[in-house]
mmCIF file of C-alpha atoms in Angstrom:
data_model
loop_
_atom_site.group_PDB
_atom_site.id
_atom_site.type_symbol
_atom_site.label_atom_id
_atom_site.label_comp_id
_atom_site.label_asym_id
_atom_site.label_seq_id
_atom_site.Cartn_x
_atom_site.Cartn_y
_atom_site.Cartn_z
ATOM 1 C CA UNK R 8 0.000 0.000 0.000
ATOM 2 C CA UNK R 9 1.816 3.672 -1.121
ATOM 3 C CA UNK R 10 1.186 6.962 0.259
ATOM 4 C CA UNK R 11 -1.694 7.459 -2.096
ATOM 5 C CA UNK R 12 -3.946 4.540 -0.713
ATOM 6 C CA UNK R 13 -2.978 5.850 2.699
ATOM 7 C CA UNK R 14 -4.203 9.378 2.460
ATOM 8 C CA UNK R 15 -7.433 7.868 0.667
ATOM 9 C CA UNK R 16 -8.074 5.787 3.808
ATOM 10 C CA UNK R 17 -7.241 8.524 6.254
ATOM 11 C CA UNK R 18 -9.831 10.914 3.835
ATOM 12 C CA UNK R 19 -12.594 8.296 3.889
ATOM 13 C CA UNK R 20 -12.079 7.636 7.518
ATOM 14 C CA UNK R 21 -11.897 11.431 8.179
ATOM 15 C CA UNK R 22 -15.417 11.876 5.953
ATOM 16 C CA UNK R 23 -17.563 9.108 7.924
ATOM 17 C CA UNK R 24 -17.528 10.184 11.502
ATOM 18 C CA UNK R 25 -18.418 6.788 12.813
ATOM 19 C CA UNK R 26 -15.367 5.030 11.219
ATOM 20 C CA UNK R 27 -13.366 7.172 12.857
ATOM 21 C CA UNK R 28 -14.938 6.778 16.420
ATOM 22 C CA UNK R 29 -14.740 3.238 15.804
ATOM 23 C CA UNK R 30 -11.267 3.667 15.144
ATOM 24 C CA UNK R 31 -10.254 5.438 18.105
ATOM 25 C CA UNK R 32 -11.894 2.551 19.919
ATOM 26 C CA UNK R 33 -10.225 0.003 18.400
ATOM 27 C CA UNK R 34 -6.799 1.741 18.813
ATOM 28 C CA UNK R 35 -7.450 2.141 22.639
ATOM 29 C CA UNK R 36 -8.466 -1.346 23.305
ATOM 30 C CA UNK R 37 -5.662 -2.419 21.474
ATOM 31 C CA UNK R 38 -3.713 -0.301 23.975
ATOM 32 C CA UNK R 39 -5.060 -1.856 26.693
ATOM 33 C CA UNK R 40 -4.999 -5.196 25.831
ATOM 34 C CA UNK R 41 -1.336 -4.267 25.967
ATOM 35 C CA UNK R 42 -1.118 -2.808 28.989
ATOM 36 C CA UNK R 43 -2.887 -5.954 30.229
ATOM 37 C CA UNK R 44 -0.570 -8.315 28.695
ATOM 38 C CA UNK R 45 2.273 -5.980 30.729
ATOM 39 C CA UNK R 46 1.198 -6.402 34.151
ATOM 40 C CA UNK R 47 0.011 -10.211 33.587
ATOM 41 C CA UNK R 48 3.474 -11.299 32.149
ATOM 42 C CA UNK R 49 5.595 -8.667 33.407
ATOM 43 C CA UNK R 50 4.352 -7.072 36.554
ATOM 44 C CA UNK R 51 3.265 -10.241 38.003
ATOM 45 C CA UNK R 52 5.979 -12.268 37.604
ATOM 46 C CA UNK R 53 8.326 -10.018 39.306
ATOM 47 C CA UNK R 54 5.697 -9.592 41.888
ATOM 48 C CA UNK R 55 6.086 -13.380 42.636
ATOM 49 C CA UNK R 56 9.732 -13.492 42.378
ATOM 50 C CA UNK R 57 9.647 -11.244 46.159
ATOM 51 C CA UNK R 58 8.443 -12.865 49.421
ATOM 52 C CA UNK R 59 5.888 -10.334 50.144
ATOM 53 C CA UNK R 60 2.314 -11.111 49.074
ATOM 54 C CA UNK R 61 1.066 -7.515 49.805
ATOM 55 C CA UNK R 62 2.434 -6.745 46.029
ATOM 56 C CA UNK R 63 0.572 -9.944 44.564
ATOM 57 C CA UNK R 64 -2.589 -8.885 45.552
ATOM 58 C CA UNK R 65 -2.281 -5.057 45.303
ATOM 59 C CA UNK R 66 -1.333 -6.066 41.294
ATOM 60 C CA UNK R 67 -4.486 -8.003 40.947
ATOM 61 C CA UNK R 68 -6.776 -5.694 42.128
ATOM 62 C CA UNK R 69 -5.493 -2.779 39.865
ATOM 63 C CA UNK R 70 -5.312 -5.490 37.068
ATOM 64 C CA UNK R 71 -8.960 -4.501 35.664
ATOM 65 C CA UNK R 72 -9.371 -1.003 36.348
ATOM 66 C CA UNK R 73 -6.633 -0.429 34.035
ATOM 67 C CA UNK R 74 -7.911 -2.425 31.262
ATOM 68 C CA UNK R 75 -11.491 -0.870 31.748
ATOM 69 C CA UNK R 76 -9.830 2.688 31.997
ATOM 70 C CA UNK R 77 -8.377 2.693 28.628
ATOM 71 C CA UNK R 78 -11.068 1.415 26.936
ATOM 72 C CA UNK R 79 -13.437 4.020 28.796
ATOM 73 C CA UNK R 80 -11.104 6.510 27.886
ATOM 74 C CA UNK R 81 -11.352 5.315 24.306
ATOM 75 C CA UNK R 82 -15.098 6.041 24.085
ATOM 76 C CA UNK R 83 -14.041 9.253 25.799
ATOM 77 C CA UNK R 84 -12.167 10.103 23.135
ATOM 78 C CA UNK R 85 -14.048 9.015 20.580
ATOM 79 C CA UNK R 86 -17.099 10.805 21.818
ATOM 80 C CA UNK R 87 -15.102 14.237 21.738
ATOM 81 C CA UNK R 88 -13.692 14.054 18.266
ATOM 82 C CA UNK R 89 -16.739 15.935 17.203
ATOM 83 C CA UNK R 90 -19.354 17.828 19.534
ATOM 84 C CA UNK R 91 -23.162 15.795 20.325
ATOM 85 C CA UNK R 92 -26.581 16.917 19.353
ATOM 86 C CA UNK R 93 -28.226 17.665 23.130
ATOM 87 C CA UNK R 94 -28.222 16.084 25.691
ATOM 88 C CA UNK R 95 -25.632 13.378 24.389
ATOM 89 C CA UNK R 96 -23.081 15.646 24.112
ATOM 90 C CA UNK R 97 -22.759 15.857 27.968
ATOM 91 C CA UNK R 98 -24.489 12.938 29.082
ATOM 92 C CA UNK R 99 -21.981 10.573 27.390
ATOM 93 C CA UNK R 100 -18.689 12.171 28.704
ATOM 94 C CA UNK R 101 -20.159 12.485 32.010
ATOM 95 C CA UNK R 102 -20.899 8.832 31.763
ATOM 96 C CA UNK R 103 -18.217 7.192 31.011
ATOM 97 C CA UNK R 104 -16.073 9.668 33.456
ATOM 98 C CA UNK R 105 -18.361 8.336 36.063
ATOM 99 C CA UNK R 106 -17.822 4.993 35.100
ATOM 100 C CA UNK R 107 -13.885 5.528 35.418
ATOM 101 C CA UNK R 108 -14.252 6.968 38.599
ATOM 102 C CA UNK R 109 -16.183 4.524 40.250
ATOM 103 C CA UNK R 110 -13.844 1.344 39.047
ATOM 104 C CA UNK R 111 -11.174 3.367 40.547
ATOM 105 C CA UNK R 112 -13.511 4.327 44.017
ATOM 106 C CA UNK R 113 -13.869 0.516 44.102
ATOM 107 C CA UNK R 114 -10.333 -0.096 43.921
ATOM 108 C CA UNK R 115 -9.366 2.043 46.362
ATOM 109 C CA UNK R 116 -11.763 0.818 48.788
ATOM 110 C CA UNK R 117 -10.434 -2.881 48.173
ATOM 111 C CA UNK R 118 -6.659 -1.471 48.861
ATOM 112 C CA UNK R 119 -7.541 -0.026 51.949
ATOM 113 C CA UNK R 120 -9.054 -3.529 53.201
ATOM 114 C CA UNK R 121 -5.795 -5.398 51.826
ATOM 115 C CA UNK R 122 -3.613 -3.110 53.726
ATOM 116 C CA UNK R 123 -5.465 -3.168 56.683
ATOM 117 C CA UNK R 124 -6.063 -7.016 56.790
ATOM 118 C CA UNK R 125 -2.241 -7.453 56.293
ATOM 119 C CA UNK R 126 -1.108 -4.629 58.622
ATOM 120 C CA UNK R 127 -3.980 -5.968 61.378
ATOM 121 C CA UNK R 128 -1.979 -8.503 62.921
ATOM 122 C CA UNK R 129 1.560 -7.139 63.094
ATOM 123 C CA UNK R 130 -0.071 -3.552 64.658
ATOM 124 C CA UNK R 131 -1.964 -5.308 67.125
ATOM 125 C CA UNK R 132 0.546 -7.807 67.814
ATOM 126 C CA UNK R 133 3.275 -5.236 68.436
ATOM 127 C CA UNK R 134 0.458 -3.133 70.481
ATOM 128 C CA UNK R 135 1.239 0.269 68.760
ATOM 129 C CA UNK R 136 -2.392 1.287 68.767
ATOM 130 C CA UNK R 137 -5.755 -0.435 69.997
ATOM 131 C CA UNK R 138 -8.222 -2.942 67.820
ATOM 132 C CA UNK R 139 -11.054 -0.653 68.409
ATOM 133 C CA UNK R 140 -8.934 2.647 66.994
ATOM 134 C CA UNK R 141 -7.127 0.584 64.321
ATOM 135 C CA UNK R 142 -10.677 -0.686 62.920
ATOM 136 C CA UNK R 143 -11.799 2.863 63.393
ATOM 137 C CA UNK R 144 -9.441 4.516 61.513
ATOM 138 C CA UNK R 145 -9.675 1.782 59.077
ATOM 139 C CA UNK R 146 -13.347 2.766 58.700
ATOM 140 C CA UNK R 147 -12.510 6.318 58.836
ATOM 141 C CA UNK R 148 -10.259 6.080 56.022
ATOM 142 C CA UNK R 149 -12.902 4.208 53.865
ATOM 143 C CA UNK R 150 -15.667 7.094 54.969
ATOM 144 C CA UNK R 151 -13.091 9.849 53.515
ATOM 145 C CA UNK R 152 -12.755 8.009 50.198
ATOM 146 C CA UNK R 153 -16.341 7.115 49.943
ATOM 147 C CA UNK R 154 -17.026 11.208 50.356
ATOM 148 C CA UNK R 155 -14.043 12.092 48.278
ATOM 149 C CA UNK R 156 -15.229 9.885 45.359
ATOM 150 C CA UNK R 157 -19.069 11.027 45.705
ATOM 151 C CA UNK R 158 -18.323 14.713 45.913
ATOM 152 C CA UNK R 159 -16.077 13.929 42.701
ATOM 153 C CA UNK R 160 -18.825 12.385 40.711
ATOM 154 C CA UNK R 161 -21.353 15.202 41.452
ATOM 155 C CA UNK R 162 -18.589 18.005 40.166
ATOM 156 C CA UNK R 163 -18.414 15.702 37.246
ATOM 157 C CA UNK R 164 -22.046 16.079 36.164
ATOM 158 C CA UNK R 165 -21.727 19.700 37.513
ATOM 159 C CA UNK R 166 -24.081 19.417 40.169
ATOM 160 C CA UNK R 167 -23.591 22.679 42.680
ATOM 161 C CA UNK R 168 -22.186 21.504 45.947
ATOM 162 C CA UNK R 169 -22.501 24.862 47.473
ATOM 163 C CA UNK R 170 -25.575 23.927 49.155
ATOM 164 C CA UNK R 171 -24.492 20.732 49.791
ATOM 165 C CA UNK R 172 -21.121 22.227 51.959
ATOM 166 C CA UNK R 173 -23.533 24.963 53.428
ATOM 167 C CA UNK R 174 -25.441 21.827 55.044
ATOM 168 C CA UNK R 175 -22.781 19.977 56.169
ATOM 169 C CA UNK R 176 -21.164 23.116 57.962
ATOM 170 C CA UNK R 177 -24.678 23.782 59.575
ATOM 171 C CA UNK R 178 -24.532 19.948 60.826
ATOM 172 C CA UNK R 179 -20.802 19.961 61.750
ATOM 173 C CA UNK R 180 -21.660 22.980 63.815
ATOM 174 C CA UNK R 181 -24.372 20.764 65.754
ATOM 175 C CA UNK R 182 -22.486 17.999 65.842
ATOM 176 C CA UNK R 183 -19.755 19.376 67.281
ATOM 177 C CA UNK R 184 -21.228 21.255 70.209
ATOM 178 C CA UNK R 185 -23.374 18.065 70.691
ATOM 179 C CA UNK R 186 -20.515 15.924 70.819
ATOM 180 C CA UNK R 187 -18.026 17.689 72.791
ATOM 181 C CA UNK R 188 -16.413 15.585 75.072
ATOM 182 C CA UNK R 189 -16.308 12.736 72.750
ATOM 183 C CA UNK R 190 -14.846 14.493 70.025
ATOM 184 C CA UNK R 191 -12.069 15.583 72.566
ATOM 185 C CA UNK R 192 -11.314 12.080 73.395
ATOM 186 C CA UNK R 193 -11.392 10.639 69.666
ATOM 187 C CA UNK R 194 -8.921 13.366 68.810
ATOM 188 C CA UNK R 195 -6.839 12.969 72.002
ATOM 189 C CA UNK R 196 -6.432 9.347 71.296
ATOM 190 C CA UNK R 197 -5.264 10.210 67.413
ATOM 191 C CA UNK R 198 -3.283 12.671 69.409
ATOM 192 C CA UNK R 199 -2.077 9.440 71.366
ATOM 193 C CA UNK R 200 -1.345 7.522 68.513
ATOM 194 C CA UNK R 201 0.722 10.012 66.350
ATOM 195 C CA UNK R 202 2.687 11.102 69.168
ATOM 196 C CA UNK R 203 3.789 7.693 69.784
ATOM 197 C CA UNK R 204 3.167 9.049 73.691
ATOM 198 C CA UNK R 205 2.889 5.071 74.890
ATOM 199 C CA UNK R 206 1.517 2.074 73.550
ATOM 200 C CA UNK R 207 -0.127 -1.249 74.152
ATOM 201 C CA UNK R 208 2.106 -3.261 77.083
ATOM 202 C CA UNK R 209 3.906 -0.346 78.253
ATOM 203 C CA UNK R 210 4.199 0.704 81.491
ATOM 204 C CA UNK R 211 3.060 4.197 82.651
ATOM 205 C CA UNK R 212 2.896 6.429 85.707
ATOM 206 C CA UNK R 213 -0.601 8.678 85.298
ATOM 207 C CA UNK R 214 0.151 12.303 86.766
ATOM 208 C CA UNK R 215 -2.309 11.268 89.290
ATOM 209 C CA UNK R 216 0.510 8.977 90.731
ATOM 210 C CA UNK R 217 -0.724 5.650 89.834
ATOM 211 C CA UNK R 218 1.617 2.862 88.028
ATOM 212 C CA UNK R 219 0.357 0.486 85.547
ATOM 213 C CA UNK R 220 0.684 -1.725 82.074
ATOM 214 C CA UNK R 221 -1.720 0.037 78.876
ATOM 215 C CA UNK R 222 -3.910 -2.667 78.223
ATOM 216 C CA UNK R 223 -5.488 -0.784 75.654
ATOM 217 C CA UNK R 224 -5.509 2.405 73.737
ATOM 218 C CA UNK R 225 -9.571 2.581 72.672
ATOM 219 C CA UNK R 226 -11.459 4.877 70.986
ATOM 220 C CA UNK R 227 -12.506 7.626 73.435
ATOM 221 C CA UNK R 228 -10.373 6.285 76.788
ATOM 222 C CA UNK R 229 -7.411 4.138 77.378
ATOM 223 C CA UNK R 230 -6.967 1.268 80.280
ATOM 224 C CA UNK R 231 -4.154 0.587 82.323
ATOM 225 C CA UNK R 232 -3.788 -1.995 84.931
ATOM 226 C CA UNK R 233 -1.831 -1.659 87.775
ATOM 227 C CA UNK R 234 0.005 -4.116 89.436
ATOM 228 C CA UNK R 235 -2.921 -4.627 91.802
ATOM 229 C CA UNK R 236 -5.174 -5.952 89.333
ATOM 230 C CA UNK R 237 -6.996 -2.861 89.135
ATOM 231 C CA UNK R 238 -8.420 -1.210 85.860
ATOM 232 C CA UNK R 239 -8.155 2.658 85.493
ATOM 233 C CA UNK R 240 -10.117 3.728 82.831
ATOM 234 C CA UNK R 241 -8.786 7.290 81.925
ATOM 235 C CA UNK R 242 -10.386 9.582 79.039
ATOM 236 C CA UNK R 243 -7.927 10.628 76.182
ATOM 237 C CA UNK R 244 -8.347 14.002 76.435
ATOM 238 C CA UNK R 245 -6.862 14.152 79.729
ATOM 239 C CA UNK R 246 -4.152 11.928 79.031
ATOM 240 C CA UNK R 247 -3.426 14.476 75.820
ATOM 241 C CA UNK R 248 -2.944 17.187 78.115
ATOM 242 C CA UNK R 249 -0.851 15.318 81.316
ATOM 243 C CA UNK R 250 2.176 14.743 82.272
ATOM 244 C CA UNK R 251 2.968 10.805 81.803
ATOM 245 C CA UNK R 252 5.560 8.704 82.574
ATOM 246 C CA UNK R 253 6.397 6.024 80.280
ATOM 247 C CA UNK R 254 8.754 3.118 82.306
ATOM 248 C CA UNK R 255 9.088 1.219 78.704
ATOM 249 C CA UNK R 256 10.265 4.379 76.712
ATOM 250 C CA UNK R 257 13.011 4.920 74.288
ATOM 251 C CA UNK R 258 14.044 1.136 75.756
ATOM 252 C CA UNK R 259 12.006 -1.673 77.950
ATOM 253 C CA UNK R 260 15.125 -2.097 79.862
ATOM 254 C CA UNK R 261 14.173 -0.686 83.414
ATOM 255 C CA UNK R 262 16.728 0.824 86.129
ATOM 256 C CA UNK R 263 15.754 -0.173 89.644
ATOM 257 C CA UNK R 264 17.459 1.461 93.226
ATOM 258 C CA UNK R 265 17.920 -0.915 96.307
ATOM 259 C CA UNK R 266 18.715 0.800 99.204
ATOM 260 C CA UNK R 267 21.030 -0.404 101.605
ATOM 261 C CA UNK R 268 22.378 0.725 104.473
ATOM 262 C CA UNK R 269 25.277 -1.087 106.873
ATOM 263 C CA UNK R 270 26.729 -0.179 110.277
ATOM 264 C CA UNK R 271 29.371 2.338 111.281
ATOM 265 C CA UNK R 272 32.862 0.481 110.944
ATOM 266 C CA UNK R 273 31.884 -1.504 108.319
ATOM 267 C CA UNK R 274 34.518 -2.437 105.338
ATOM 268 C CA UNK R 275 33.119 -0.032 102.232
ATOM 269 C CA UNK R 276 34.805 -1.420 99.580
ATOM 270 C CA UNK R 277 33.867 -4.922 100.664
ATOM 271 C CA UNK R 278 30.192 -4.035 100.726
ATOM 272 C CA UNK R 279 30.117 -2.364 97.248
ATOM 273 C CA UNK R 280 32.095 -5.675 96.153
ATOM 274 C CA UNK R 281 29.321 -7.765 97.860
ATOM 275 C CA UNK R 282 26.397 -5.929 96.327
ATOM 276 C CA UNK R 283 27.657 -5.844 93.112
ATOM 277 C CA UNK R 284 28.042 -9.810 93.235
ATOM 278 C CA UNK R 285 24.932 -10.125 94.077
ATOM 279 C CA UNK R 286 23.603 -8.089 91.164
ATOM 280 C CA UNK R 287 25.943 -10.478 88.936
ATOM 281 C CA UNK R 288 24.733 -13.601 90.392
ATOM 282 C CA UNK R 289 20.984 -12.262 89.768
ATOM 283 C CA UNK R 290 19.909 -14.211 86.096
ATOM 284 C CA UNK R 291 17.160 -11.586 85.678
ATOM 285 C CA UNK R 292 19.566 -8.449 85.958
ATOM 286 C CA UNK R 293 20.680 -7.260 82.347
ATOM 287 C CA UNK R 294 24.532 -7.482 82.262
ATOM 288 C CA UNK R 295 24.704 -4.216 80.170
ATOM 289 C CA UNK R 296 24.746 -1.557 81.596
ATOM 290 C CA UNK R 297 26.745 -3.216 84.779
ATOM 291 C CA UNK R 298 25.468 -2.943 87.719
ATOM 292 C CA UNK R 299 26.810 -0.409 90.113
ATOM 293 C CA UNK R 300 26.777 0.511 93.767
ATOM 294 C CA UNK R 301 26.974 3.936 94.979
ATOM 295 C CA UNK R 302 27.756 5.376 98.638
ATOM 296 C CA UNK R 303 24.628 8.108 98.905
ATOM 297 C CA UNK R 304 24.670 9.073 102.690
ATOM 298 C CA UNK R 305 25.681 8.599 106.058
ATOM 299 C CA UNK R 306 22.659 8.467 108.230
ATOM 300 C CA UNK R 307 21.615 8.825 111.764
ATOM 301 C CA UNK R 308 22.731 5.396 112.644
ATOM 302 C CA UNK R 309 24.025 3.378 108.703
ATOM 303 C CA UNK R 310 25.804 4.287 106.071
ATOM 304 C CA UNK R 311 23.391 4.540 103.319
ATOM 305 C CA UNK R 312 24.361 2.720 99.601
ATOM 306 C CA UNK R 313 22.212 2.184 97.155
ATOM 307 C CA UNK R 314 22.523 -0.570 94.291
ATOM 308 C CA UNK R 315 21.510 0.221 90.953
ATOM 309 C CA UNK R 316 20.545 -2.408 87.847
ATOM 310 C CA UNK R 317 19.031 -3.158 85.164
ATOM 311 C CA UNK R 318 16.139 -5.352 84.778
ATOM 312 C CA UNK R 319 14.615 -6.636 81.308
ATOM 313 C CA UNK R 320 11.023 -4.912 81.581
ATOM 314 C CA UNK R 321 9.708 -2.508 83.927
ATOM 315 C CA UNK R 322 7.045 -5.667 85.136
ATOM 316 C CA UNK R 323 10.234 -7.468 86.703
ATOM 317 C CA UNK R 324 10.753 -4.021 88.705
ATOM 318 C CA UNK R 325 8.728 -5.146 92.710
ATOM 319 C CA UNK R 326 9.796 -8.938 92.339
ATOM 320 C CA UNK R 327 13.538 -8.373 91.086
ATOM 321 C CA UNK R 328 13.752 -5.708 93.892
ATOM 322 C CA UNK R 329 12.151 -8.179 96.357
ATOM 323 C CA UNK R 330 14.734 -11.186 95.401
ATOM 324 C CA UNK R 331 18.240 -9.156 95.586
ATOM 325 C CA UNK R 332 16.981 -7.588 99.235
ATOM 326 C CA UNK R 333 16.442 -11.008 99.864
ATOM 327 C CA UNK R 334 19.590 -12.103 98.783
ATOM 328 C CA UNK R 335 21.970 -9.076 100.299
ATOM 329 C CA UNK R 336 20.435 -10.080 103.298
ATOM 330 C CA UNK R 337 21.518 -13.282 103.301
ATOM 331 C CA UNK R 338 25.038 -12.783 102.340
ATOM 332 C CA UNK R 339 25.051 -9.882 105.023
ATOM 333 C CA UNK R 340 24.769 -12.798 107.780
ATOM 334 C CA UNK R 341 26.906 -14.957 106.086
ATOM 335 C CA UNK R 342 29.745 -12.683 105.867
ATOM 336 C CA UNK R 343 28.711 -11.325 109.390
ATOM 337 C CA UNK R 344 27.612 -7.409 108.463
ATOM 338 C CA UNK R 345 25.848 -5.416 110.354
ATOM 339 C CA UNK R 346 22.341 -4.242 109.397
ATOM 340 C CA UNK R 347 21.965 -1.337 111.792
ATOM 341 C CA UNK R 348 18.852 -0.140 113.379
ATOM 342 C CA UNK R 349 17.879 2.617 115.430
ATOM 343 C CA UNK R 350 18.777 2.338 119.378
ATOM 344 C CA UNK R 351 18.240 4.699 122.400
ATOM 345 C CA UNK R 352 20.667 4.568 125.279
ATOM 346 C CA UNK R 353 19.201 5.070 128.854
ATOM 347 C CA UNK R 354 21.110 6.698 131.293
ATOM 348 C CA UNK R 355 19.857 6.203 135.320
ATOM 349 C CA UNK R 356 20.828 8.646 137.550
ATOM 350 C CA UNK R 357 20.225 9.027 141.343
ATOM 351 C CA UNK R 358 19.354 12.111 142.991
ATOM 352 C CA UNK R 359 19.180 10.555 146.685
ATOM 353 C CA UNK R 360 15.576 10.866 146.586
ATOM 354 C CA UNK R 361 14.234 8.715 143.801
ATOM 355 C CA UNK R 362 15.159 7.374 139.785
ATOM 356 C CA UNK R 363 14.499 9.372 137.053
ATOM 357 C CA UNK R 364 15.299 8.824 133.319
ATOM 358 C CA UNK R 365 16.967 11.311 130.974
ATOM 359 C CA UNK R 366 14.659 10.171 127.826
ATOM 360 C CA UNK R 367 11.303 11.930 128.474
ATOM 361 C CA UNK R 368 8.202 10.229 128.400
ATOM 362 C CA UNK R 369 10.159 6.696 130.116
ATOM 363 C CA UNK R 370 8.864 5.988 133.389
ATOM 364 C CA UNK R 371 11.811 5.367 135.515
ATOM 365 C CA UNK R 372 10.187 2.241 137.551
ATOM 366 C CA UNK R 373 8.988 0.582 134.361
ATOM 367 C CA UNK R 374 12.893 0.934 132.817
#
């Protein structure tokens, strides 16, 4: 076929409208068939070749929206090359844009669900945020789309939203004065969550003075149970605005302070010696950082040390602290040291008449 036969075609094919839509059709299809053949021989098969299965199933859902887009945006084209009688000239654009945007809404919608289904376990697991809040945001995230998409369909068939927003401000309004405590708490627990502040299995001080693990980080309140077995129950909002004290922040590795105190005369280098042996000997005392014992004070009647370690999680803090008092004790009558304790001295003295004692409030006859 020469030029000549070619220009003929494109003249004939330029003369009869409908050709030529059918043309543009054809050509897009075409088009997409390749793009199809791309991801299904291509894309797929170096999707398989990693050991995630996130991208697997994030390739198959856009699989068909992209085949349907090009063809949509075929008849798109096609349907522009030359204006409509009325109404078709609007109604058929508007159509098939709808139809584009609503494969792609649905597609969306099924990526959120696949990320949240394979992100659901390993969040929860590792307790960075509660099931409640991760299912609401999940939800919240679908809602936002599902408003996004609808808002973007009406503009397409250039509906006037000005009314629309004029209502929803009027119900925000009402909403929001309705709801405001619980809006406080749903945005003090987002708050919460994007601070990183604390999270599931942590252990926190409240400002109120109480010491517990988060159990979980909810929706409009957050529960932490002491070591009591006692649930506190304490609204986000508050805990957005307080001063907390997380045990298991930047590391779960907990520093705990034994006090000890031995007697006047005692050998100080020998009882630092002893109480860091006893730290060693400990199997639930983390090695790194070592254990060390300090000389803080000398009191009224011991010299006071105190022996700091590490322990593995802040939950080991009362029993680890109960087992090396335990233990210095032990080795402190073993080795024979003296545990002071506070002791009065009474003095007797006779004035030829009767006995009296020099530490008021003694009776003498009863000493």
């Amino acid at each position: 076929m020469d030029l000549n036969s070619l220009m003929e075609l494109y003249r004939f094919f330029d003369e009869h409208i409908a050709l030529k839509r059918i043309g543009v059709v054809v050509i897009y299809a075409l088009l997409a068939k390749g793009a199809d053949l791309f991801i299904d021989r291509v894309l797929r098969r170096l999707a398989a070749r990693t050991r995630l299965t996130f991208d697997d199933a994030l390739i198959s859902i856009v699989h068909s929206p992209f085949f349907w887009t090009f063809c949509l945006l075929g008849i798109l084209h096609a349907l522009v090359l030359e204006p409509l009688s009325m109404p078709w000239q609007v109604v058929l654009p508007a159509a098939a844009k709808s139809l584009i945007l609503v494969i792609w809404l649905v597609a969306a919608l099924r990526i959120i669900n696949l990320t949240a289904e394979k992100s659901f376990a390993v969040v929860v697991n590792r307790g960075t945020v509660g099931r409640d809040l991760f299912l609401l945001l999940k939800n919240l995230a679908r809602v936002v789309v599902l408003v996004a998409g609808l808002l973007w369909l009406l503009a397409t068939w250039k509906v006037d939203l000005t009314p629309l927003f004029a209502s929803a401000g009027i119900a925000g309004i009402a909403v929001a004065l309705a709801a405001k405590d619980t809006l406080a708490n749903f945005f003090g627990g987002i708050s919460l969550f994007v601070d990183k502040t604390f999270k599931v299995g942590d252990y926190i001080i409240l400002d109120s003075g109480e010491r517990g693990e988060v159990v979980e980080l909810g929706i409009r309140s957050t529960r932490v149970k002491t070591r009591d077995d006692v649930m506190i129950t304490v609204p986000n909002s508050i805990l957005a605005t307080t001063k907390i004290i997380n045990e298991s922040a930047p590391v779960p590795r907990f520093r705990i302070r034994v006090p000890v105190g031995v007697a006047y005369g005692s050998d100080l280098q020998r009882i630092e010696e002893i109480l860091l042996e006893v730290a060693q000997n400990n199997p639930n005392v983390s090695p790194e950082p070592n254990p060390r014992a300090r000389l803080r004070a000398f009191g009224d009647s011991s010299v006071n040390f105190e022996l700091l370690c590490w322990v593995e999680d802040p939950s080991l803090k009362g029993l680890e602290t109960h087992k090396l008092l335990k233990e210095i004790y032990r080795v402190f009558m073993e080795k024979g040291v003296t545990i002071p304790f506070p002791q009065r001295d009474i003095h007797i003295i006779s004035d030829g008449v009767g006995v009296s004692a020099a530490t008021p409030g003694i009776n003498p006859a009863d000493s």
